[in-house]
C-alpha cells in the first residue's frame, strides 16, 4: 500500500555527480543493493545524521571522514544496517571504505559509508567489496532512477525529486533520492536522503542549508515514532554549474533555498506516502502555540497516537481521539475552551467540545479522502509547526511482524 | 484475545460497601451498564484522576464533590464517557448526581460520578436516571463480580482482586475492580479502578496510600500510550472493621500497604493482560538509571515502540528494535558500550552490540513465552523502575478501526 501515484520524476543529471549500481547479493541474489556516488573534485558535502545514541558504525565513520576531507565517494549498501555490531561493525565499515578507496585511487577519508537494513547482524564485507568493481565501472550521470531503487529496503517504491531553476541567468539542477518506510521519526537527520546540485555553494551556507532544510522536511515526518540508528541526509554541491559561488549575501540564495526545499519536501513526503501499510497521507498543522516545542509536542502526540492513526485508517471521524491526544501532550495551562480543531475544512472542536455546526456526515466526507489535514489552533501564541504522518493499518502489523522471516 | 487465565477471584464482601447494578440501555438494550457504590456513613474516600487536560465532565465534578463532602455514593456508567462535551457535559453529570441524591436522600455533593465509553457524544441522562431506582433497590455487599462486568467497555473480561489479611488480630478485607483495555497510559491516575477496604484509615494516610499505590501500579502500565480523558482510581475505606484507626504511626500500616498494593497491582496487571488485541504480557524493568525520569523514559520508549510491540506479537527476538528504542529515549551521554539488555534470562546486548553468548535459538525460546521480561541495565546509577505493557497485534487494529461502527 502507498498513498498517491508516486511515479519517479524525470531526473535531470547533475554535472559532477555520477552514480554506479551493483548487485552484492546481501539479502537476495541479483538484487541491486550497492550504490556508489562519484563526486567531481571540488564538490562540497554537508550531512545530517541520526541522534539515536546507538548510531550505526557507518554513521560514526561518515561523521569522522566528513570532518577530515572533502568526500569523493559515497558508498551505500542496503540489506544490512551494520548497527548494534560493536567494534567489529566499525572495522567492517572501514574495510569497505578502504577497498573502494584503493580501487578508485583516493584516500579512505574521501569515502563516506552508508548502510541500511536489518540491525545487529554482521556486515557481509566480502560481498560488498566484491561488488565494487561493477559499481565503479558503471558510474554515469543518468542512473538516478536505478540508484533510487538500489537504496530501498521495505519501501514499496523508489523515491526521487528533480528540478531546474534559473539563478540569475545560470541554470541550477537539483536531483535527489530517499528511502525509508518504517522506523521513521528522524531526529535532526533522516533515513537515507541524498540531494545533489551542481551549484557552487560556500561551505558555511551549504551546512546551513543542509541543517535548515533537513529540519523543515525530514525532521517533520513520522511513521511510527521509531528513530532509526542509521538515519542520514546528505547534501552535495558539485560546483560544476556556470554561475558564481553562492554565499550568505548572494541575491540568488533565496531562490536556491526554495528550489532545494521543494526537493527536500518532496523526498520527505514520499517516505510518508510509502509508510509501512499507509493508506492515508496526513498533514498535522499546529498553530497558535506559545513556543516551537509546544507546537511540536502537540503535533507529534497526535501523529503518534495509535488510536488516532487507526481511526484514520478506518476513515472514522472519531475526533474524540484527536482531542484526547491534544489533552495529553503536556501543554501547561492549556485552555481547552479556547482551542479549535479542524479536519480539512470542517471544524470539529470549539468551546471545549464538539463544534455546534459539526455533523458526522461532514466529518465523514473529509475522512474518506486519501490526503487529510488536521489543523489544531491552540490560541496561545504565534508559533506554527507542521508534521506529516500516515495512518496505522493491518498491513503495518503484517509488515513488522514478518520482517525478518 | 487476552493473556493468562483471568478468572475473577472469589470476592470477600467489604463491610460498609454495597453495590447496585442496573441496565440503562446506553449502548445495548439489556446490558448492565450502570453501577452504584453505596458507602456506609463514616466512610472515607481518596481519589486519583486523569491529568489529561481534556478531562471529562464527571472527573471535574468528582474532584469538586470530593473536596466538599465525604462521599456516600459512587455512580458509574459505561457506554458514554461524557468527555469533550463542553458545558452541557457538566450539566448532564450534575443532573445524574442530583437524581441519585434525591432518590437516596443525600446531598448532591455526596455523589461522585464516573463515566467511561465513547468520547464526544452527549450523555443519555434520561436513560441513566431511569435506571437509578433499579440500581438503588439492588444494592448488596456480594455483587462485586457483577459490578466488575458492569463497568466494562472494550474489555473482554471483568477484572477483580480480593484479599483478607490479619492486622494485629483484626481481619481486614480489601476488594477491588478495574476496567480498561485501550487508551491506556495513565498519568497520575487510571482508567477506572475502585478499591474498597473495611479498615479505618486516617484521611492523610488514605490519600497517601491512594497516591503511592496508584503511582506504583496503574501509573506504570501502558497499552497504547494514549491517556484517557476519564481515568480515575478510587480508594474507599469504610472503617467498619473491628480494629483501630490506621495512622501514619500504626504498626499495622506496612502490612495494610502490602495487601493493598497486591490488589492494586493485580487490578493494573489485569488491564494489561486484557489489553486490546494483547497476546503477551510484558514486564519492562530498567535498572542502573541515574534518575527516576530517565528510567521511566527508557521503559516507556520501549513499551510504546510499535516496532518492539509488533516483534513481540510475532515472537521475533528482533533485539535491534529494543536497542534502537533505548537509543532514542533521550538519555544524555548514554554509554552504549556499558549497558546490558536481557530478554528473560538471555543476555541480548553487551559491549555495544549483540552479546557474544547470544544465540537466536535462546532468544526465540524466551520470545515464545506468553509472559516476557525485558530487563535493561543502564549502568549509570542506582534507580530502577518497572512498567508493564502488552504486544501490538492485528486484533488491536481491528478493534480500534471498528470501535464506533
PDB file of C-alpha atoms in Angstrom, chain A residues 103-238:
ATOM      1  CA  UNK A 103      40.141   0.731  -6.341  1.00  0.00           C
ATOM      2  CA  UNK A 104      39.263   4.374  -7.078  1.00  0.00           C
ATOM      3  CA  UNK A 105      42.652   5.816  -6.198  1.00  0.00           C
ATOM      4  CA  UNK A 106      41.519   8.152  -3.431  1.00  0.00           C
ATOM      5  CA  UNK A 107      42.231   8.231   0.294  1.00  0.00           C
ATOM      6  CA  UNK A 108      39.973   6.315   2.684  1.00  0.00           C
ATOM      7  CA  UNK A 109      38.758   9.521   4.349  1.00  0.00           C
ATOM      8  CA  UNK A 110      37.346  10.608   0.990  1.00  0.00           C
ATOM      9  CA  UNK A 111      34.755   7.793   1.166  1.00  0.00           C
ATOM     10  CA  UNK A 112      31.552   8.114   3.209  1.00  0.00           C
ATOM     11  CA  UNK A 113      29.794   4.838   4.108  1.00  0.00           C
ATOM     12  CA  UNK A 114      26.011   4.410   4.489  1.00  0.00           C
ATOM     13  CA  UNK A 115      24.201   1.205   5.445  1.00  0.00           C
ATOM     14  CA  UNK A 116      20.506   0.406   5.824  1.00  0.00           C
ATOM     15  CA  UNK A 117      18.622  -2.783   6.549  1.00  0.00           C
ATOM     16  CA  UNK A 118      18.407  -5.211   9.426  1.00  0.00           C
ATOM     17  CA  UNK A 119      20.065  -4.229  12.729  1.00  0.00           C
ATOM     18  CA  UNK A 120      22.527  -6.372  14.643  1.00  0.00           C
ATOM     19  CA  UNK A 121      23.878  -8.731  12.044  1.00  0.00           C
ATOM     20  CA  UNK A 122      27.499  -8.564  10.860  1.00  0.00           C
ATOM     21  CA  UNK A 123      28.025  -6.644   7.626  1.00  0.00           C
ATOM     22  CA  UNK A 124      28.835  -9.030   4.731  1.00  0.00           C
ATOM     23  CA  UNK A 125      32.044  -7.181   3.860  1.00  0.00           C
ATOM     24  CA  UNK A 126      33.260  -9.636   1.222  1.00  0.00           C
ATOM     25  CA  UNK A 127      30.007  -9.447  -0.713  1.00  0.00           C
ATOM     26  CA  UNK A 128      30.094  -5.645  -0.732  1.00  0.00           C
ATOM     27  CA  UNK A 129      33.767  -5.445  -1.636  1.00  0.00           C
ATOM     28  CA  UNK A 130      33.178  -7.956  -4.402  1.00  0.00           C
ATOM     29  CA  UNK A 131      30.501  -5.728  -5.925  1.00  0.00           C
ATOM     30  CA  UNK A 132      32.671  -2.583  -6.010  1.00  0.00           C
ATOM     31  CA  UNK A 133      34.314  -3.161  -9.424  1.00  0.00           C
ATOM     32  CA  UNK A 134      30.870  -3.458 -11.052  1.00  0.00           C
ATOM     33  CA  UNK A 135      29.645  -0.359  -9.219  1.00  0.00           C
ATOM     34  CA  UNK A 136      32.681   1.730 -10.118  1.00  0.00           C
ATOM     35  CA  UNK A 137      32.717   0.591 -13.725  1.00  0.00           C
ATOM     36  CA  UNK A 138      29.078   1.533 -14.202  1.00  0.00           C
ATOM     37  CA  UNK A 139      29.120   5.105 -12.928  1.00  0.00           C
ATOM     38  CA  UNK A 140      27.181   7.547 -15.091  1.00  0.00           C
ATOM     39  CA  UNK A 141      25.235  10.753 -14.555  1.00  0.00           C
ATOM     40  CA  UNK A 142      21.908   9.304 -15.737  1.00  0.00           C
ATOM     41  CA  UNK A 143      21.399   6.465 -13.262  1.00  0.00           C
ATOM     42  CA  UNK A 144      19.381   8.331 -10.618  1.00  0.00           C
ATOM     43  CA  UNK A 145      16.273   6.163 -11.065  1.00  0.00           C
ATOM     44  CA  UNK A 146      18.258   2.958 -10.660  1.00  0.00           C
ATOM     45  CA  UNK A 147      20.014   4.395  -7.620  1.00  0.00           C
ATOM     46  CA  UNK A 148      16.627   5.251  -6.093  1.00  0.00           C
ATOM     47  CA  UNK A 149      15.677   1.578  -6.386  1.00  0.00           C
ATOM     48  CA  UNK A 150      19.093   0.426  -5.209  1.00  0.00           C
ATOM     49  CA  UNK A 151      18.768   2.017  -1.753  1.00  0.00           C
ATOM     50  CA  UNK A 152      15.284   0.631  -0.941  1.00  0.00           C
ATOM     51  CA  UNK A 153      14.547  -1.724   1.999  1.00  0.00           C
ATOM     52  CA  UNK A 154      10.865  -2.183   2.930  1.00  0.00           C
ATOM     53  CA  UNK A 155       9.943   0.668   0.585  1.00  0.00           C
ATOM     54  CA  UNK A 156       7.314  -0.377  -1.958  1.00  0.00           C
ATOM     55  CA  UNK A 157       8.514   2.168  -4.495  1.00  0.00           C
ATOM     56  CA  UNK A 158      11.578   4.285  -5.259  1.00  0.00           C
ATOM     57  CA  UNK A 159      11.547   7.955  -4.279  1.00  0.00           C
ATOM     58  CA  UNK A 160      13.040  10.871  -6.125  1.00  0.00           C
ATOM     59  CA  UNK A 161      12.668  14.535  -6.992  1.00  0.00           C
ATOM     60  CA  UNK A 162      14.370  16.716  -9.567  1.00  0.00           C
ATOM     61  CA  UNK A 163      14.091  20.394 -10.517  1.00  0.00           C
ATOM     62  CA  UNK A 164      15.895  23.023 -12.505  1.00  0.00           C
ATOM     63  CA  UNK A 165      15.798  26.705 -11.682  1.00  0.00           C
ATOM     64  CA  UNK A 166      17.313  29.806 -13.177  1.00  0.00           C
ATOM     65  CA  UNK A 167      19.651  31.642 -10.833  1.00  0.00           C
ATOM     66  CA  UNK A 168      20.432  34.984 -12.431  1.00  0.00           C
ATOM     67  CA  UNK A 169      20.917  33.570 -15.898  1.00  0.00           C
ATOM     68  CA  UNK A 170      22.580  30.338 -14.799  1.00  0.00           C
ATOM     69  CA  UNK A 171      20.574  27.112 -14.701  1.00  0.00           C
ATOM     70  CA  UNK A 172      20.915  25.150 -11.488  1.00  0.00           C
ATOM     71  CA  UNK A 173      19.955  21.497 -11.305  1.00  0.00           C
ATOM     72  CA  UNK A 174      18.883  19.692  -8.148  1.00  0.00           C
ATOM     73  CA  UNK A 175      18.176  15.969  -8.030  1.00  0.00           C
ATOM     74  CA  UNK A 176      17.626  13.739  -5.017  1.00  0.00           C
ATOM     75  CA  UNK A 177      16.588  10.320  -3.849  1.00  0.00           C
ATOM     76  CA  UNK A 178      15.425   8.978  -0.496  1.00  0.00           C
ATOM     77  CA  UNK A 179      14.463   5.723   1.130  1.00  0.00           C
ATOM     78  CA  UNK A 180      12.507   4.725   4.224  1.00  0.00           C
ATOM     79  CA  UNK A 181       9.126   3.314   5.158  1.00  0.00           C
ATOM     80  CA  UNK A 182       9.396   2.245   8.778  1.00  0.00           C
ATOM     81  CA  UNK A 183      11.377   3.103  11.936  1.00  0.00           C
ATOM     82  CA  UNK A 184      10.772   6.652  10.808  1.00  0.00           C
ATOM     83  CA  UNK A 185      10.935   9.529  13.192  1.00  0.00           C
ATOM     84  CA  UNK A 186      14.043  11.385  12.201  1.00  0.00           C
ATOM     85  CA  UNK A 187      15.690  13.461  14.841  1.00  0.00           C
ATOM     86  CA  UNK A 188      17.976  16.088  13.351  1.00  0.00           C
ATOM     87  CA  UNK A 189      18.502  13.784  10.395  1.00  0.00           C
ATOM     88  CA  UNK A 190      16.663  11.135   8.472  1.00  0.00           C
ATOM     89  CA  UNK A 191      16.578   7.644   6.989  1.00  0.00           C
ATOM     90  CA  UNK A 192      18.647   7.983   3.831  1.00  0.00           C
ATOM     91  CA  UNK A 193      18.374  11.047   1.652  1.00  0.00           C
ATOM     92  CA  UNK A 194      20.852  12.203  -0.981  1.00  0.00           C
ATOM     93  CA  UNK A 195      20.346  15.561  -2.646  1.00  0.00           C
ATOM     94  CA  UNK A 196      22.820  16.855  -5.214  1.00  0.00           C
ATOM     95  CA  UNK A 197      23.080  20.157  -7.005  1.00  0.00           C
ATOM     96  CA  UNK A 198      25.587  21.485  -9.485  1.00  0.00           C
ATOM     97  CA  UNK A 199      25.537  24.901  -7.814  1.00  0.00           C
ATOM     98  CA  UNK A 200      28.736  26.103  -6.190  1.00  0.00           C
ATOM     99  CA  UNK A 201      27.839  26.887  -2.591  1.00  0.00           C
ATOM    100  CA  UNK A 202      30.062  28.293   0.120  1.00  0.00           C
ATOM    101  CA  UNK A 203      30.750  25.663   2.827  1.00  0.00           C
ATOM    102  CA  UNK A 204      29.031  27.558   5.645  1.00  0.00           C
ATOM    103  CA  UNK A 205      25.962  28.188   3.501  1.00  0.00           C
ATOM    104  CA  UNK A 206      25.892  24.537   2.431  1.00  0.00           C
ATOM    105  CA  UNK A 207      25.896  23.313   6.031  1.00  0.00           C
ATOM    106  CA  UNK A 208      23.239  25.843   6.995  1.00  0.00           C
ATOM    107  CA  UNK A 209      21.051  24.767   4.089  1.00  0.00           C
ATOM    108  CA  UNK A 210      21.526  21.093   4.942  1.00  0.00           C
ATOM    109  CA  UNK A 211      20.536  21.741   8.569  1.00  0.00           C
ATOM    110  CA  UNK A 212      17.633  24.105   7.914  1.00  0.00           C
ATOM    111  CA  UNK A 213      16.073  22.156   5.082  1.00  0.00           C
ATOM    112  CA  UNK A 214      16.530  18.796   6.809  1.00  0.00           C
ATOM    113  CA  UNK A 215      14.868  20.262   9.879  1.00  0.00           C
ATOM    114  CA  UNK A 216      11.886  21.547   7.903  1.00  0.00           C
ATOM    115  CA  UNK A 217      11.298  18.369   5.911  1.00  0.00           C
ATOM    116  CA  UNK A 218      12.780  15.040   7.005  1.00  0.00           C
ATOM    117  CA  UNK A 219      12.700  16.116  10.641  1.00  0.00           C
ATOM    118  CA  UNK A 220       8.961  16.804  10.414  1.00  0.00           C
ATOM    119  CA  UNK A 221       7.801  13.402   9.292  1.00  0.00           C
ATOM    120  CA  UNK A 222       6.931  10.372  11.393  1.00  0.00           C
ATOM    121  CA  UNK A 223       5.532   6.986  10.536  1.00  0.00           C
ATOM    122  CA  UNK A 224       5.833   5.016  13.752  1.00  0.00           C
ATOM    123  CA  UNK A 225       7.827   7.277  16.078  1.00  0.00           C
ATOM    124  CA  UNK A 226      10.851   4.993  15.976  1.00  0.00           C
ATOM    125  CA  UNK A 227      14.119   6.805  15.248  1.00  0.00           C
ATOM    126  CA  UNK A 228      16.491   4.687  13.222  1.00  0.00           C
ATOM    127  CA  UNK A 229      20.107   4.051  14.125  1.00  0.00           C
ATOM    128  CA  UNK A 230      21.203   4.811  10.552  1.00  0.00           C
ATOM    129  CA  UNK A 231      19.416   8.000   9.531  1.00  0.00           C
ATOM    130  CA  UNK A 232      21.488  10.226   7.302  1.00  0.00           C
ATOM    131  CA  UNK A 233      20.709  13.005   4.895  1.00  0.00           C
ATOM    132  CA  UNK A 234      23.442  14.293   2.640  1.00  0.00           C
ATOM    133  CA  UNK A 235      23.547  17.448   0.530  1.00  0.00           C
ATOM    134  CA  UNK A 236      26.083  17.556  -2.293  1.00  0.00           C
ATOM    135  CA  UNK A 237      27.128  20.653  -4.237  1.00  0.00           C
ATOM    136  CA  UNK A 238      29.387  19.747  -7.154  1.00  0.00           C
TER     137      UNK A 238
END
